[in-house]
């Protein structure tokens, strides 16, 4: 568990299903995600199961709690790629940056062998571009037509954050 000034980040549990479904079924939250908006709880259950399994691998696949309610997720979903999503009701408040900075700091401490953290985003997602840049990530490459979602081909932008020098 990680406590920040406003947030609690903790491993996902089965009881998080409804709150996570609120996030993954929201069209704006999912606009630039790697799969389409969830239309039923079974889809979110699959994501939740994956988060729980991923946490056992990385130790840092976490839900984001604000005032006792899960409002998103942030963490390393594979070694060492960061992933994050936040319900749109909480955009523009610095919460994603607060959560990701905590995850990144924990990753450097927990995984001394990790030399860099990566992220893959849709380059049209200007909010994520700004967030990653603020956190020190740099664009390493782009690729076209990497995902077919919502009946359109989407591109990918790949970012990297090197381990800080001591």
JSON list of C-alpha atoms in Angstrom, two decimals:
[
{"chain": "A", "resi": 1, "resn": "UNK", "atom": "CA", "xyz": [0.00, 0.00, 0.00]},
{"chain": "A", "resi": 2, "resn": "UNK", "atom": "CA", "xyz": [1.18, 3.52, -0.83]},
{"chain": "A", "resi": 3, "resn": "UNK", "atom": "CA", "xyz": [-0.24, 6.63, 0.81]},
{"chain": "A", "resi": 4, "resn": "UNK", "atom": "CA", "xyz": [0.20, 10.01, -0.90]},
{"chain": "A", "resi": 5, "resn": "UNK", "atom": "CA", "xyz": [-1.08, 13.41, 0.20]},
{"chain": "A", "resi": 6, "resn": "UNK", "atom": "CA", "xyz": [-4.56, 12.71, -1.21]},
{"chain": "A", "resi": 7, "resn": "UNK", "atom": "CA", "xyz": [-4.59, 9.12, -2.40]},
{"chain": "A", "resi": 8, "resn": "UNK", "atom": "CA", "xyz": [-4.28, 5.57, -1.21]},
{"chain": "A", "resi": 9, "resn": "UNK", "atom": "CA", "xyz": [-2.84, 3.10, -3.72]},
{"chain": "A", "resi": 10, "resn": "UNK", "atom": "CA", "xyz": [-3.35, -0.56, -2.88]},
{"chain": "A", "resi": 11, "resn": "UNK", "atom": "CA", "xyz": [-3.62, -3.96, -4.56]},
{"chain": "A", "resi": 12, "resn": "UNK", "atom": "CA", "xyz": [-6.97, -4.66, -6.19]},
{"chain": "A", "resi": 13, "resn": "UNK", "atom": "CA", "xyz": [-9.43, -6.97, -4.45]},
{"chain": "A", "resi": 14, "resn": "UNK", "atom": "CA", "xyz": [-12.62, -8.65, -5.73]},
{"chain": "A", "resi": 15, "resn": "UNK", "atom": "CA", "xyz": [-14.76, -6.02, -3.97]},
{"chain": "A", "resi": 16, "resn": "UNK", "atom": "CA", "xyz": [-13.37, -3.34, -6.33]},
{"chain": "A", "resi": 17, "resn": "UNK", "atom": "CA", "xyz": [-15.38, -4.69, -9.27]},
{"chain": "A", "resi": 18, "resn": "UNK", "atom": "CA", "xyz": [-18.22, -2.13, -9.25]},
{"chain": "A", "resi": 19, "resn": "UNK", "atom": "CA", "xyz": [-15.93, 0.89, -8.83]},
{"chain": "A", "resi": 20, "resn": "UNK", "atom": "CA", "xyz": [-13.57, -0.34, -11.54]},
{"chain": "A", "resi": 21, "resn": "UNK", "atom": "CA", "xyz": [-16.53, -0.97, -13.82]},
{"chain": "A", "resi": 22, "resn": "UNK", "atom": "CA", "xyz": [-17.51, 2.70, -13.37]},
{"chain": "A", "resi": 23, "resn": "UNK", "atom": "CA", "xyz": [-14.09, 3.60, -14.79]},
{"chain": "A", "resi": 24, "resn": "UNK", "atom": "CA", "xyz": [-13.82, 0.99, -17.56]},
{"chain": "A", "resi": 25, "resn": "UNK", "atom": "CA", "xyz": [-17.39, 1.53, -18.77]},
{"chain": "A", "resi": 26, "resn": "UNK", "atom": "CA", "xyz": [-16.96, 5.30, -19.13]},
{"chain": "A", "resi": 27, "resn": "UNK", "atom": "CA", "xyz": [-16.54, 6.24, -22.82]},
{"chain": "A", "resi": 28, "resn": "UNK", "atom": "CA", "xyz": [-14.29, 9.25, -22.14]},
{"chain": "A", "resi": 29, "resn": "UNK", "atom": "CA", "xyz": [-11.99, 7.27, -19.85]},
{"chain": "A", "resi": 30, "resn": "UNK", "atom": "CA", "xyz": [-11.68, 4.53, -22.45]},
{"chain": "A", "resi": 31, "resn": "UNK", "atom": "CA", "xyz": [-11.33, 6.74, -25.56]},
{"chain": "A", "resi": 32, "resn": "UNK", "atom": "CA", "xyz": [-7.60, 6.05, -25.90]},
{"chain": "A", "resi": 33, "resn": "UNK", "atom": "CA", "xyz": [-7.38, 2.74, -24.00]},
{"chain": "A", "resi": 34, "resn": "UNK", "atom": "CA", "xyz": [-6.09, -0.46, -25.60]},
{"chain": "A", "resi": 35, "resn": "UNK", "atom": "CA", "xyz": [-9.56, -2.03, -25.78]},
{"chain": "A", "resi": 36, "resn": "UNK", "atom": "CA", "xyz": [-13.12, -0.78, -26.07]},
{"chain": "A", "resi": 37, "resn": "UNK", "atom": "CA", "xyz": [-15.41, 0.44, -23.31]},
{"chain": "A", "resi": 38, "resn": "UNK", "atom": "CA", "xyz": [-16.69, -2.33, -21.05]},
{"chain": "A", "resi": 39, "resn": "UNK", "atom": "CA", "xyz": [-20.36, -3.07, -21.57]},
{"chain": "A", "resi": 40, "resn": "UNK", "atom": "CA", "xyz": [-20.80, -5.65, -18.81]},
{"chain": "A", "resi": 41, "resn": "UNK", "atom": "CA", "xyz": [-19.31, -6.65, -15.48]},
{"chain": "A", "resi": 42, "resn": "UNK", "atom": "CA", "xyz": [-17.75, -9.81, -16.94]},
{"chain": "A", "resi": 43, "resn": "UNK", "atom": "CA", "xyz": [-15.34, -7.70, -19.00]},
{"chain": "A", "resi": 44, "resn": "UNK", "atom": "CA", "xyz": [-14.33, -5.70, -15.94]},
{"chain": "A", "resi": 45, "resn": "UNK", "atom": "CA", "xyz": [-13.99, -8.93, -13.96]},
{"chain": "A", "resi": 46, "resn": "UNK", "atom": "CA", "xyz": [-11.44, -10.09, -16.54]},
{"chain": "A", "resi": 47, "resn": "UNK", "atom": "CA", "xyz": [-9.52, -6.85, -16.14]},
{"chain": "A", "resi": 48, "resn": "UNK", "atom": "CA", "xyz": [-9.68, -7.10, -12.36]},
{"chain": "A", "resi": 49, "resn": "UNK", "atom": "CA", "xyz": [-8.43, -10.69, -12.47]},
{"chain": "A", "resi": 50, "resn": "UNK", "atom": "CA", "xyz": [-5.57, -9.54, -14.68]},
{"chain": "A", "resi": 51, "resn": "UNK", "atom": "CA", "xyz": [-4.70, -6.74, -12.27]},
{"chain": "A", "resi": 52, "resn": "UNK", "atom": "CA", "xyz": [-4.57, -9.15, -9.35]},
{"chain": "A", "resi": 53, "resn": "UNK", "atom": "CA", "xyz": [-2.33, -11.55, -11.32]},
{"chain": "A", "resi": 54, "resn": "UNK", "atom": "CA", "xyz": [-0.11, -8.70, -12.51]},
{"chain": "A", "resi": 55, "resn": "UNK", "atom": "CA", "xyz": [0.32, -7.44, -8.94]},
{"chain": "A", "resi": 56, "resn": "UNK", "atom": "CA", "xyz": [1.71, -10.84, -7.95]},
{"chain": "A", "resi": 57, "resn": "UNK", "atom": "CA", "xyz": [4.39, -10.36, -10.65]},
{"chain": "A", "resi": 58, "resn": "UNK", "atom": "CA", "xyz": [5.29, -6.68, -10.24]},
{"chain": "A", "resi": 59, "resn": "UNK", "atom": "CA", "xyz": [4.06, -5.88, -6.73]},
{"chain": "A", "resi": 60, "resn": "UNK", "atom": "CA", "xyz": [2.87, -2.54, -8.07]},
{"chain": "A", "resi": 61, "resn": "UNK", "atom": "CA", "xyz": [-0.42, -3.03, -9.95]},
{"chain": "A", "resi": 62, "resn": "UNK", "atom": "CA", "xyz": [-2.64, -0.84, -7.79]},
{"chain": "A", "resi": 63, "resn": "UNK", "atom": "CA", "xyz": [-6.07, 0.73, -7.59]},
{"chain": "A", "resi": 64, "resn": "UNK", "atom": "CA", "xyz": [-6.30, 4.44, -6.81]},
{"chain": "A", "resi": 65, "resn": "UNK", "atom": "CA", "xyz": [-8.56, 5.32, -3.88]},
{"chain": "A", "resi": 66, "resn": "UNK", "atom": "CA", "xyz": [-9.78, 8.83, -3.11]},
{"chain": "A", "resi": 67, "resn": "UNK", "atom": "CA", "xyz": [-11.84, 9.26, 0.05]},
{"chain": "A", "resi": 68, "resn": "UNK", "atom": "CA", "xyz": [-12.41, 5.48, 0.23]},
{"chain": "A", "resi": 69, "resn": "UNK", "atom": "CA", "xyz": [-13.66, 5.08, -3.38]},
{"chain": "A", "resi": 70, "resn": "UNK", "atom": "CA", "xyz": [-11.68, 3.48, -6.20]},
{"chain": "A", "resi": 71, "resn": "UNK", "atom": "CA", "xyz": [-11.37, 6.06, -8.99]},
{"chain": "A", "resi": 72, "resn": "UNK", "atom": "CA", "xyz": [-8.84, 4.34, -11.24]},
{"chain": "A", "resi": 73, "resn": "UNK", "atom": "CA", "xyz": [-5.67, 2.32, -11.41]},
{"chain": "A", "resi": 74, "resn": "UNK", "atom": "CA", "xyz": [-1.96, 2.98, -11.73]},
{"chain": "A", "resi": 75, "resn": "UNK", "atom": "CA", "xyz": [0.96, 0.65, -11.68]},
{"chain": "A", "resi": 76, "resn": "UNK", "atom": "CA", "xyz": [3.35, -1.65, -13.40]},
{"chain": "A", "resi": 77, "resn": "UNK", "atom": "CA", "xyz": [1.28, -4.14, -15.30]},
{"chain": "A", "resi": 78, "resn": "UNK", "atom": "CA", "xyz": [4.30, -5.88, -16.70]},
{"chain": "A", "resi": 79, "resn": "UNK", "atom": "CA", "xyz": [7.92, -5.40, -15.89]},
{"chain": "A", "resi": 80, "resn": "UNK", "atom": "CA", "xyz": [8.38, -2.47, -16.22]},
{"chain": "A", "resi": 81, "resn": "UNK", "atom": "CA", "xyz": [5.59, -0.82, -18.20]},
{"chain": "A", "resi": 82, "resn": "UNK", "atom": "CA", "xyz": [3.41, 1.68, -16.45]},
{"chain": "A", "resi": 83, "resn": "UNK", "atom": "CA", "xyz": [-0.32, 1.77, -17.03]},
{"chain": "A", "resi": 84, "resn": "UNK", "atom": "CA", "xyz": [-2.95, 4.10, -15.67]},
{"chain": "A", "resi": 85, "resn": "UNK", "atom": "CA", "xyz": [-6.54, 5.19, -16.02]},
{"chain": "A", "resi": 86, "resn": "UNK", "atom": "CA", "xyz": [-8.64, 7.62, -14.01]},
{"chain": "A", "resi": 87, "resn": "UNK", "atom": "CA", "xyz": [-12.37, 8.25, -14.03]},
{"chain": "A", "resi": 88, "resn": "UNK", "atom": "CA", "xyz": [-13.01, 11.55, -15.89]},
{"chain": "A", "resi": 89, "resn": "UNK", "atom": "CA", "xyz": [-14.71, 13.07, -12.82]},
{"chain": "A", "resi": 90, "resn": "UNK", "atom": "CA", "xyz": [-11.19, 13.31, -11.37]},
{"chain": "A", "resi": 91, "resn": "UNK", "atom": "CA", "xyz": [-9.26, 14.63, -14.36]},
{"chain": "A", "resi": 92, "resn": "UNK", "atom": "CA", "xyz": [-7.45, 17.96, -14.15]},
{"chain": "A", "resi": 93, "resn": "UNK", "atom": "CA", "xyz": [-6.72, 17.78, -10.42]},
{"chain": "A", "resi": 94, "resn": "UNK", "atom": "CA", "xyz": [-3.18, 16.39, -10.51]},
{"chain": "A", "resi": 95, "resn": "UNK", "atom": "CA", "xyz": [-4.31, 13.02, -9.15]},
{"chain": "A", "resi": 96, "resn": "UNK", "atom": "CA", "xyz": [-2.89, 10.93, -11.99]},
{"chain": "A", "resi": 97, "resn": "UNK", "atom": "CA", "xyz": [0.49, 12.61, -11.59]},
{"chain": "A", "resi": 98, "resn": "UNK", "atom": "CA", "xyz": [0.39, 12.11, -7.83]},
{"chain": "A", "resi": 99, "resn": "UNK", "atom": "CA", "xyz": [-0.44, 8.42, -8.24]},
{"chain": "A", "resi": 100, "resn": "UNK", "atom": "CA", "xyz": [2.09, 7.74, -10.99]},
{"chain": "A", "resi": 101, "resn": "UNK", "atom": "CA", "xyz": [4.91, 9.54, -9.20]},
{"chain": "A", "resi": 102, "resn": "UNK", "atom": "CA", "xyz": [4.28, 7.34, -6.16]},
{"chain": "A", "resi": 103, "resn": "UNK", "atom": "CA", "xyz": [4.28, 4.20, -8.32]},
{"chain": "A", "resi": 104, "resn": "UNK", "atom": "CA", "xyz": [7.49, 5.25, -10.09]},
{"chain": "A", "resi": 105, "resn": "UNK", "atom": "CA", "xyz": [9.26, 6.01, -6.81]},
{"chain": "A", "resi": 106, "resn": "UNK", "atom": "CA", "xyz": [8.16, 2.65, -5.43]},
{"chain": "A", "resi": 107, "resn": "UNK", "atom": "CA", "xyz": [9.29, 0.86, -8.60]},
{"chain": "A", "resi": 108, "resn": "UNK", "atom": "CA", "xyz": [12.82, 2.24, -8.31]},
{"chain": "A", "resi": 109, "resn": "UNK", "atom": "CA", "xyz": [12.96, 1.14, -4.66]},
{"chain": "A", "resi": 110, "resn": "UNK", "atom": "CA", "xyz": [11.29, -2.27, -5.05]},
{"chain": "A", "resi": 111, "resn": "UNK", "atom": "CA", "xyz": [12.99, -3.34, -8.29]},
{"chain": "A", "resi": 112, "resn": "UNK", "atom": "CA", "xyz": [16.67, -2.39, -8.13]},
{"chain": "A", "resi": 113, "resn": "UNK", "atom": "CA", "xyz": [17.33, -4.30, -11.37]},
{"chain": "A", "resi": 114, "resn": "UNK", "atom": "CA", "xyz": [14.90, -2.16, -13.41]},
{"chain": "A", "resi": 115, "resn": "UNK", "atom": "CA", "xyz": [16.86, 0.35, -15.49]},
{"chain": "A", "resi": 116, "resn": "UNK", "atom": "CA", "xyz": [13.90, 2.07, -17.13]},
{"chain": "A", "resi": 117, "resn": "UNK", "atom": "CA", "xyz": [10.13, 2.32, -17.01]},
{"chain": "A", "resi": 118, "resn": "UNK", "atom": "CA", "xyz": [8.18, 2.44, -20.25]},
{"chain": "A", "resi": 119, "resn": "UNK", "atom": "CA", "xyz": [4.73, 3.57, -21.33]},
{"chain": "A", "resi": 120, "resn": "UNK", "atom": "CA", "xyz": [2.71, 3.08, -24.51]},
{"chain": "A", "resi": 121, "resn": "UNK", "atom": "CA", "xyz": [-0.04, 5.57, -25.32]},
{"chain": "A", "resi": 122, "resn": "UNK", "atom": "CA", "xyz": [-2.17, 6.72, -28.21]},
{"chain": "A", "resi": 123, "resn": "UNK", "atom": "CA", "xyz": [-0.38, 9.89, -29.40]},
{"chain": "A", "resi": 124, "resn": "UNK", "atom": "CA", "xyz": [-3.76, 11.66, -29.75]},
{"chain": "A", "resi": 125, "resn": "UNK", "atom": "CA", "xyz": [-4.15, 11.47, -25.97]},
{"chain": "A", "resi": 126, "resn": "UNK", "atom": "CA", "xyz": [-2.75, 14.92, -25.23]},
{"chain": "A", "resi": 127, "resn": "UNK", "atom": "CA", "xyz": [-3.43, 14.56, -21.49]},
{"chain": "A", "resi": 128, "resn": "UNK", "atom": "CA", "xyz": [-1.24, 11.47, -21.28]},
{"chain": "A", "resi": 129, "resn": "UNK", "atom": "CA", "xyz": [1.46, 13.09, -23.40]},
{"chain": "A", "resi": 130, "resn": "UNK", "atom": "CA", "xyz": [1.59, 16.05, -20.98]},
{"chain": "A", "resi": 131, "resn": "UNK", "atom": "CA", "xyz": [1.49, 13.78, -17.93]},
{"chain": "A", "resi": 132, "resn": "UNK", "atom": "CA", "xyz": [4.35, 11.58, -19.10]},
{"chain": "A", "resi": 133, "resn": "UNK", "atom": "CA", "xyz": [6.42, 14.62, -20.03]},
{"chain": "A", "resi": 134, "resn": "UNK", "atom": "CA", "xyz": [5.85, 16.18, -16.59]},
{"chain": "A", "resi": 135, "resn": "UNK", "atom": "CA", "xyz": [7.05, 12.94, -14.99]},
{"chain": "A", "resi": 136, "resn": "UNK", "atom": "CA", "xyz": [10.25, 12.99, -17.06]},
{"chain": "A", "resi": 137, "resn": "UNK", "atom": "CA", "xyz": [9.38, 10.39, -19.70]},
{"chain": "A", "resi": 138, "resn": "UNK", "atom": "CA", "xyz": [10.76, 10.99, -23.19]},
{"chain": "A", "resi": 139, "resn": "UNK", "atom": "CA", "xyz": [9.36, 9.79, -26.49]},
{"chain": "A", "resi": 140, "resn": "UNK", "atom": "CA", "xyz": [11.48, 6.90, -27.76]},
{"chain": "A", "resi": 141, "resn": "UNK", "atom": "CA", "xyz": [9.56, 5.86, -30.89]},
{"chain": "A", "resi": 142, "resn": "UNK", "atom": "CA", "xyz": [6.21, 5.79, -32.63]},
{"chain": "A", "resi": 143, "resn": "UNK", "atom": "CA", "xyz": [4.42, 3.14, -34.64]},
{"chain": "A", "resi": 144, "resn": "UNK", "atom": "CA", "xyz": [1.43, 3.37, -36.95]},
{"chain": "A", "resi": 145, "resn": "UNK", "atom": "CA", "xyz": [-1.66, 1.20, -37.04]},
{"chain": "A", "resi": 146, "resn": "UNK", "atom": "CA", "xyz": [-0.83, -0.79, -33.91]},
{"chain": "A", "resi": 147, "resn": "UNK", "atom": "CA", "xyz": [-4.37, -1.31, -32.56]},
{"chain": "A", "resi": 148, "resn": "UNK", "atom": "CA", "xyz": [-7.75, -1.61, -34.24]},
{"chain": "A", "resi": 149, "resn": "UNK", "atom": "CA", "xyz": [-10.31, -0.17, -31.81]},
{"chain": "A", "resi": 150, "resn": "UNK", "atom": "CA", "xyz": [-13.69, 1.50, -32.33]},
{"chain": "A", "resi": 151, "resn": "UNK", "atom": "CA", "xyz": [-13.54, 0.59, -36.04]},
{"chain": "A", "resi": 152, "resn": "UNK", "atom": "CA", "xyz": [-10.35, 2.58, -36.61]},
{"chain": "A", "resi": 153, "resn": "UNK", "atom": "CA", "xyz": [-6.64, 1.96, -36.69]},
{"chain": "A", "resi": 154, "resn": "UNK", "atom": "CA", "xyz": [-4.76, 3.71, -33.89]},
{"chain": "A", "resi": 155, "resn": "UNK", "atom": "CA", "xyz": [-1.10, 4.57, -33.60]},
{"chain": "A", "resi": 156, "resn": "UNK", "atom": "CA", "xyz": [1.18, 4.12, -30.59]},
{"chain": "A", "resi": 157, "resn": "UNK", "atom": "CA", "xyz": [3.75, 6.37, -28.98]},
{"chain": "A", "resi": 158, "resn": "UNK", "atom": "CA", "xyz": [6.34, 4.71, -26.77]},
{"chain": "A", "resi": 159, "resn": "UNK", "atom": "CA", "xyz": [7.90, 6.59, -23.88]},
{"chain": "A", "resi": 160, "resn": "UNK", "atom": "CA", "xyz": [10.78, 5.75, -21.57]},
{"chain": "A", "resi": 161, "resn": "UNK", "atom": "CA", "xyz": [11.88, 6.98, -18.16]},
{"chain": "A", "resi": 162, "resn": "UNK", "atom": "CA", "xyz": [15.46, 6.01, -17.31]},
{"chain": "A", "resi": 163, "resn": "UNK", "atom": "CA", "xyz": [16.37, 5.19, -13.72]},
{"chain": "A", "resi": 164, "resn": "UNK", "atom": "CA", "xyz": [17.70, 8.35, -12.08]},
{"chain": "A", "resi": 165, "resn": "UNK", "atom": "CA", "xyz": [21.44, 8.53, -11.58]},
{"chain": "A", "resi": 166, "resn": "UNK", "atom": "CA", "xyz": [22.53, 8.27, -7.96]}
]
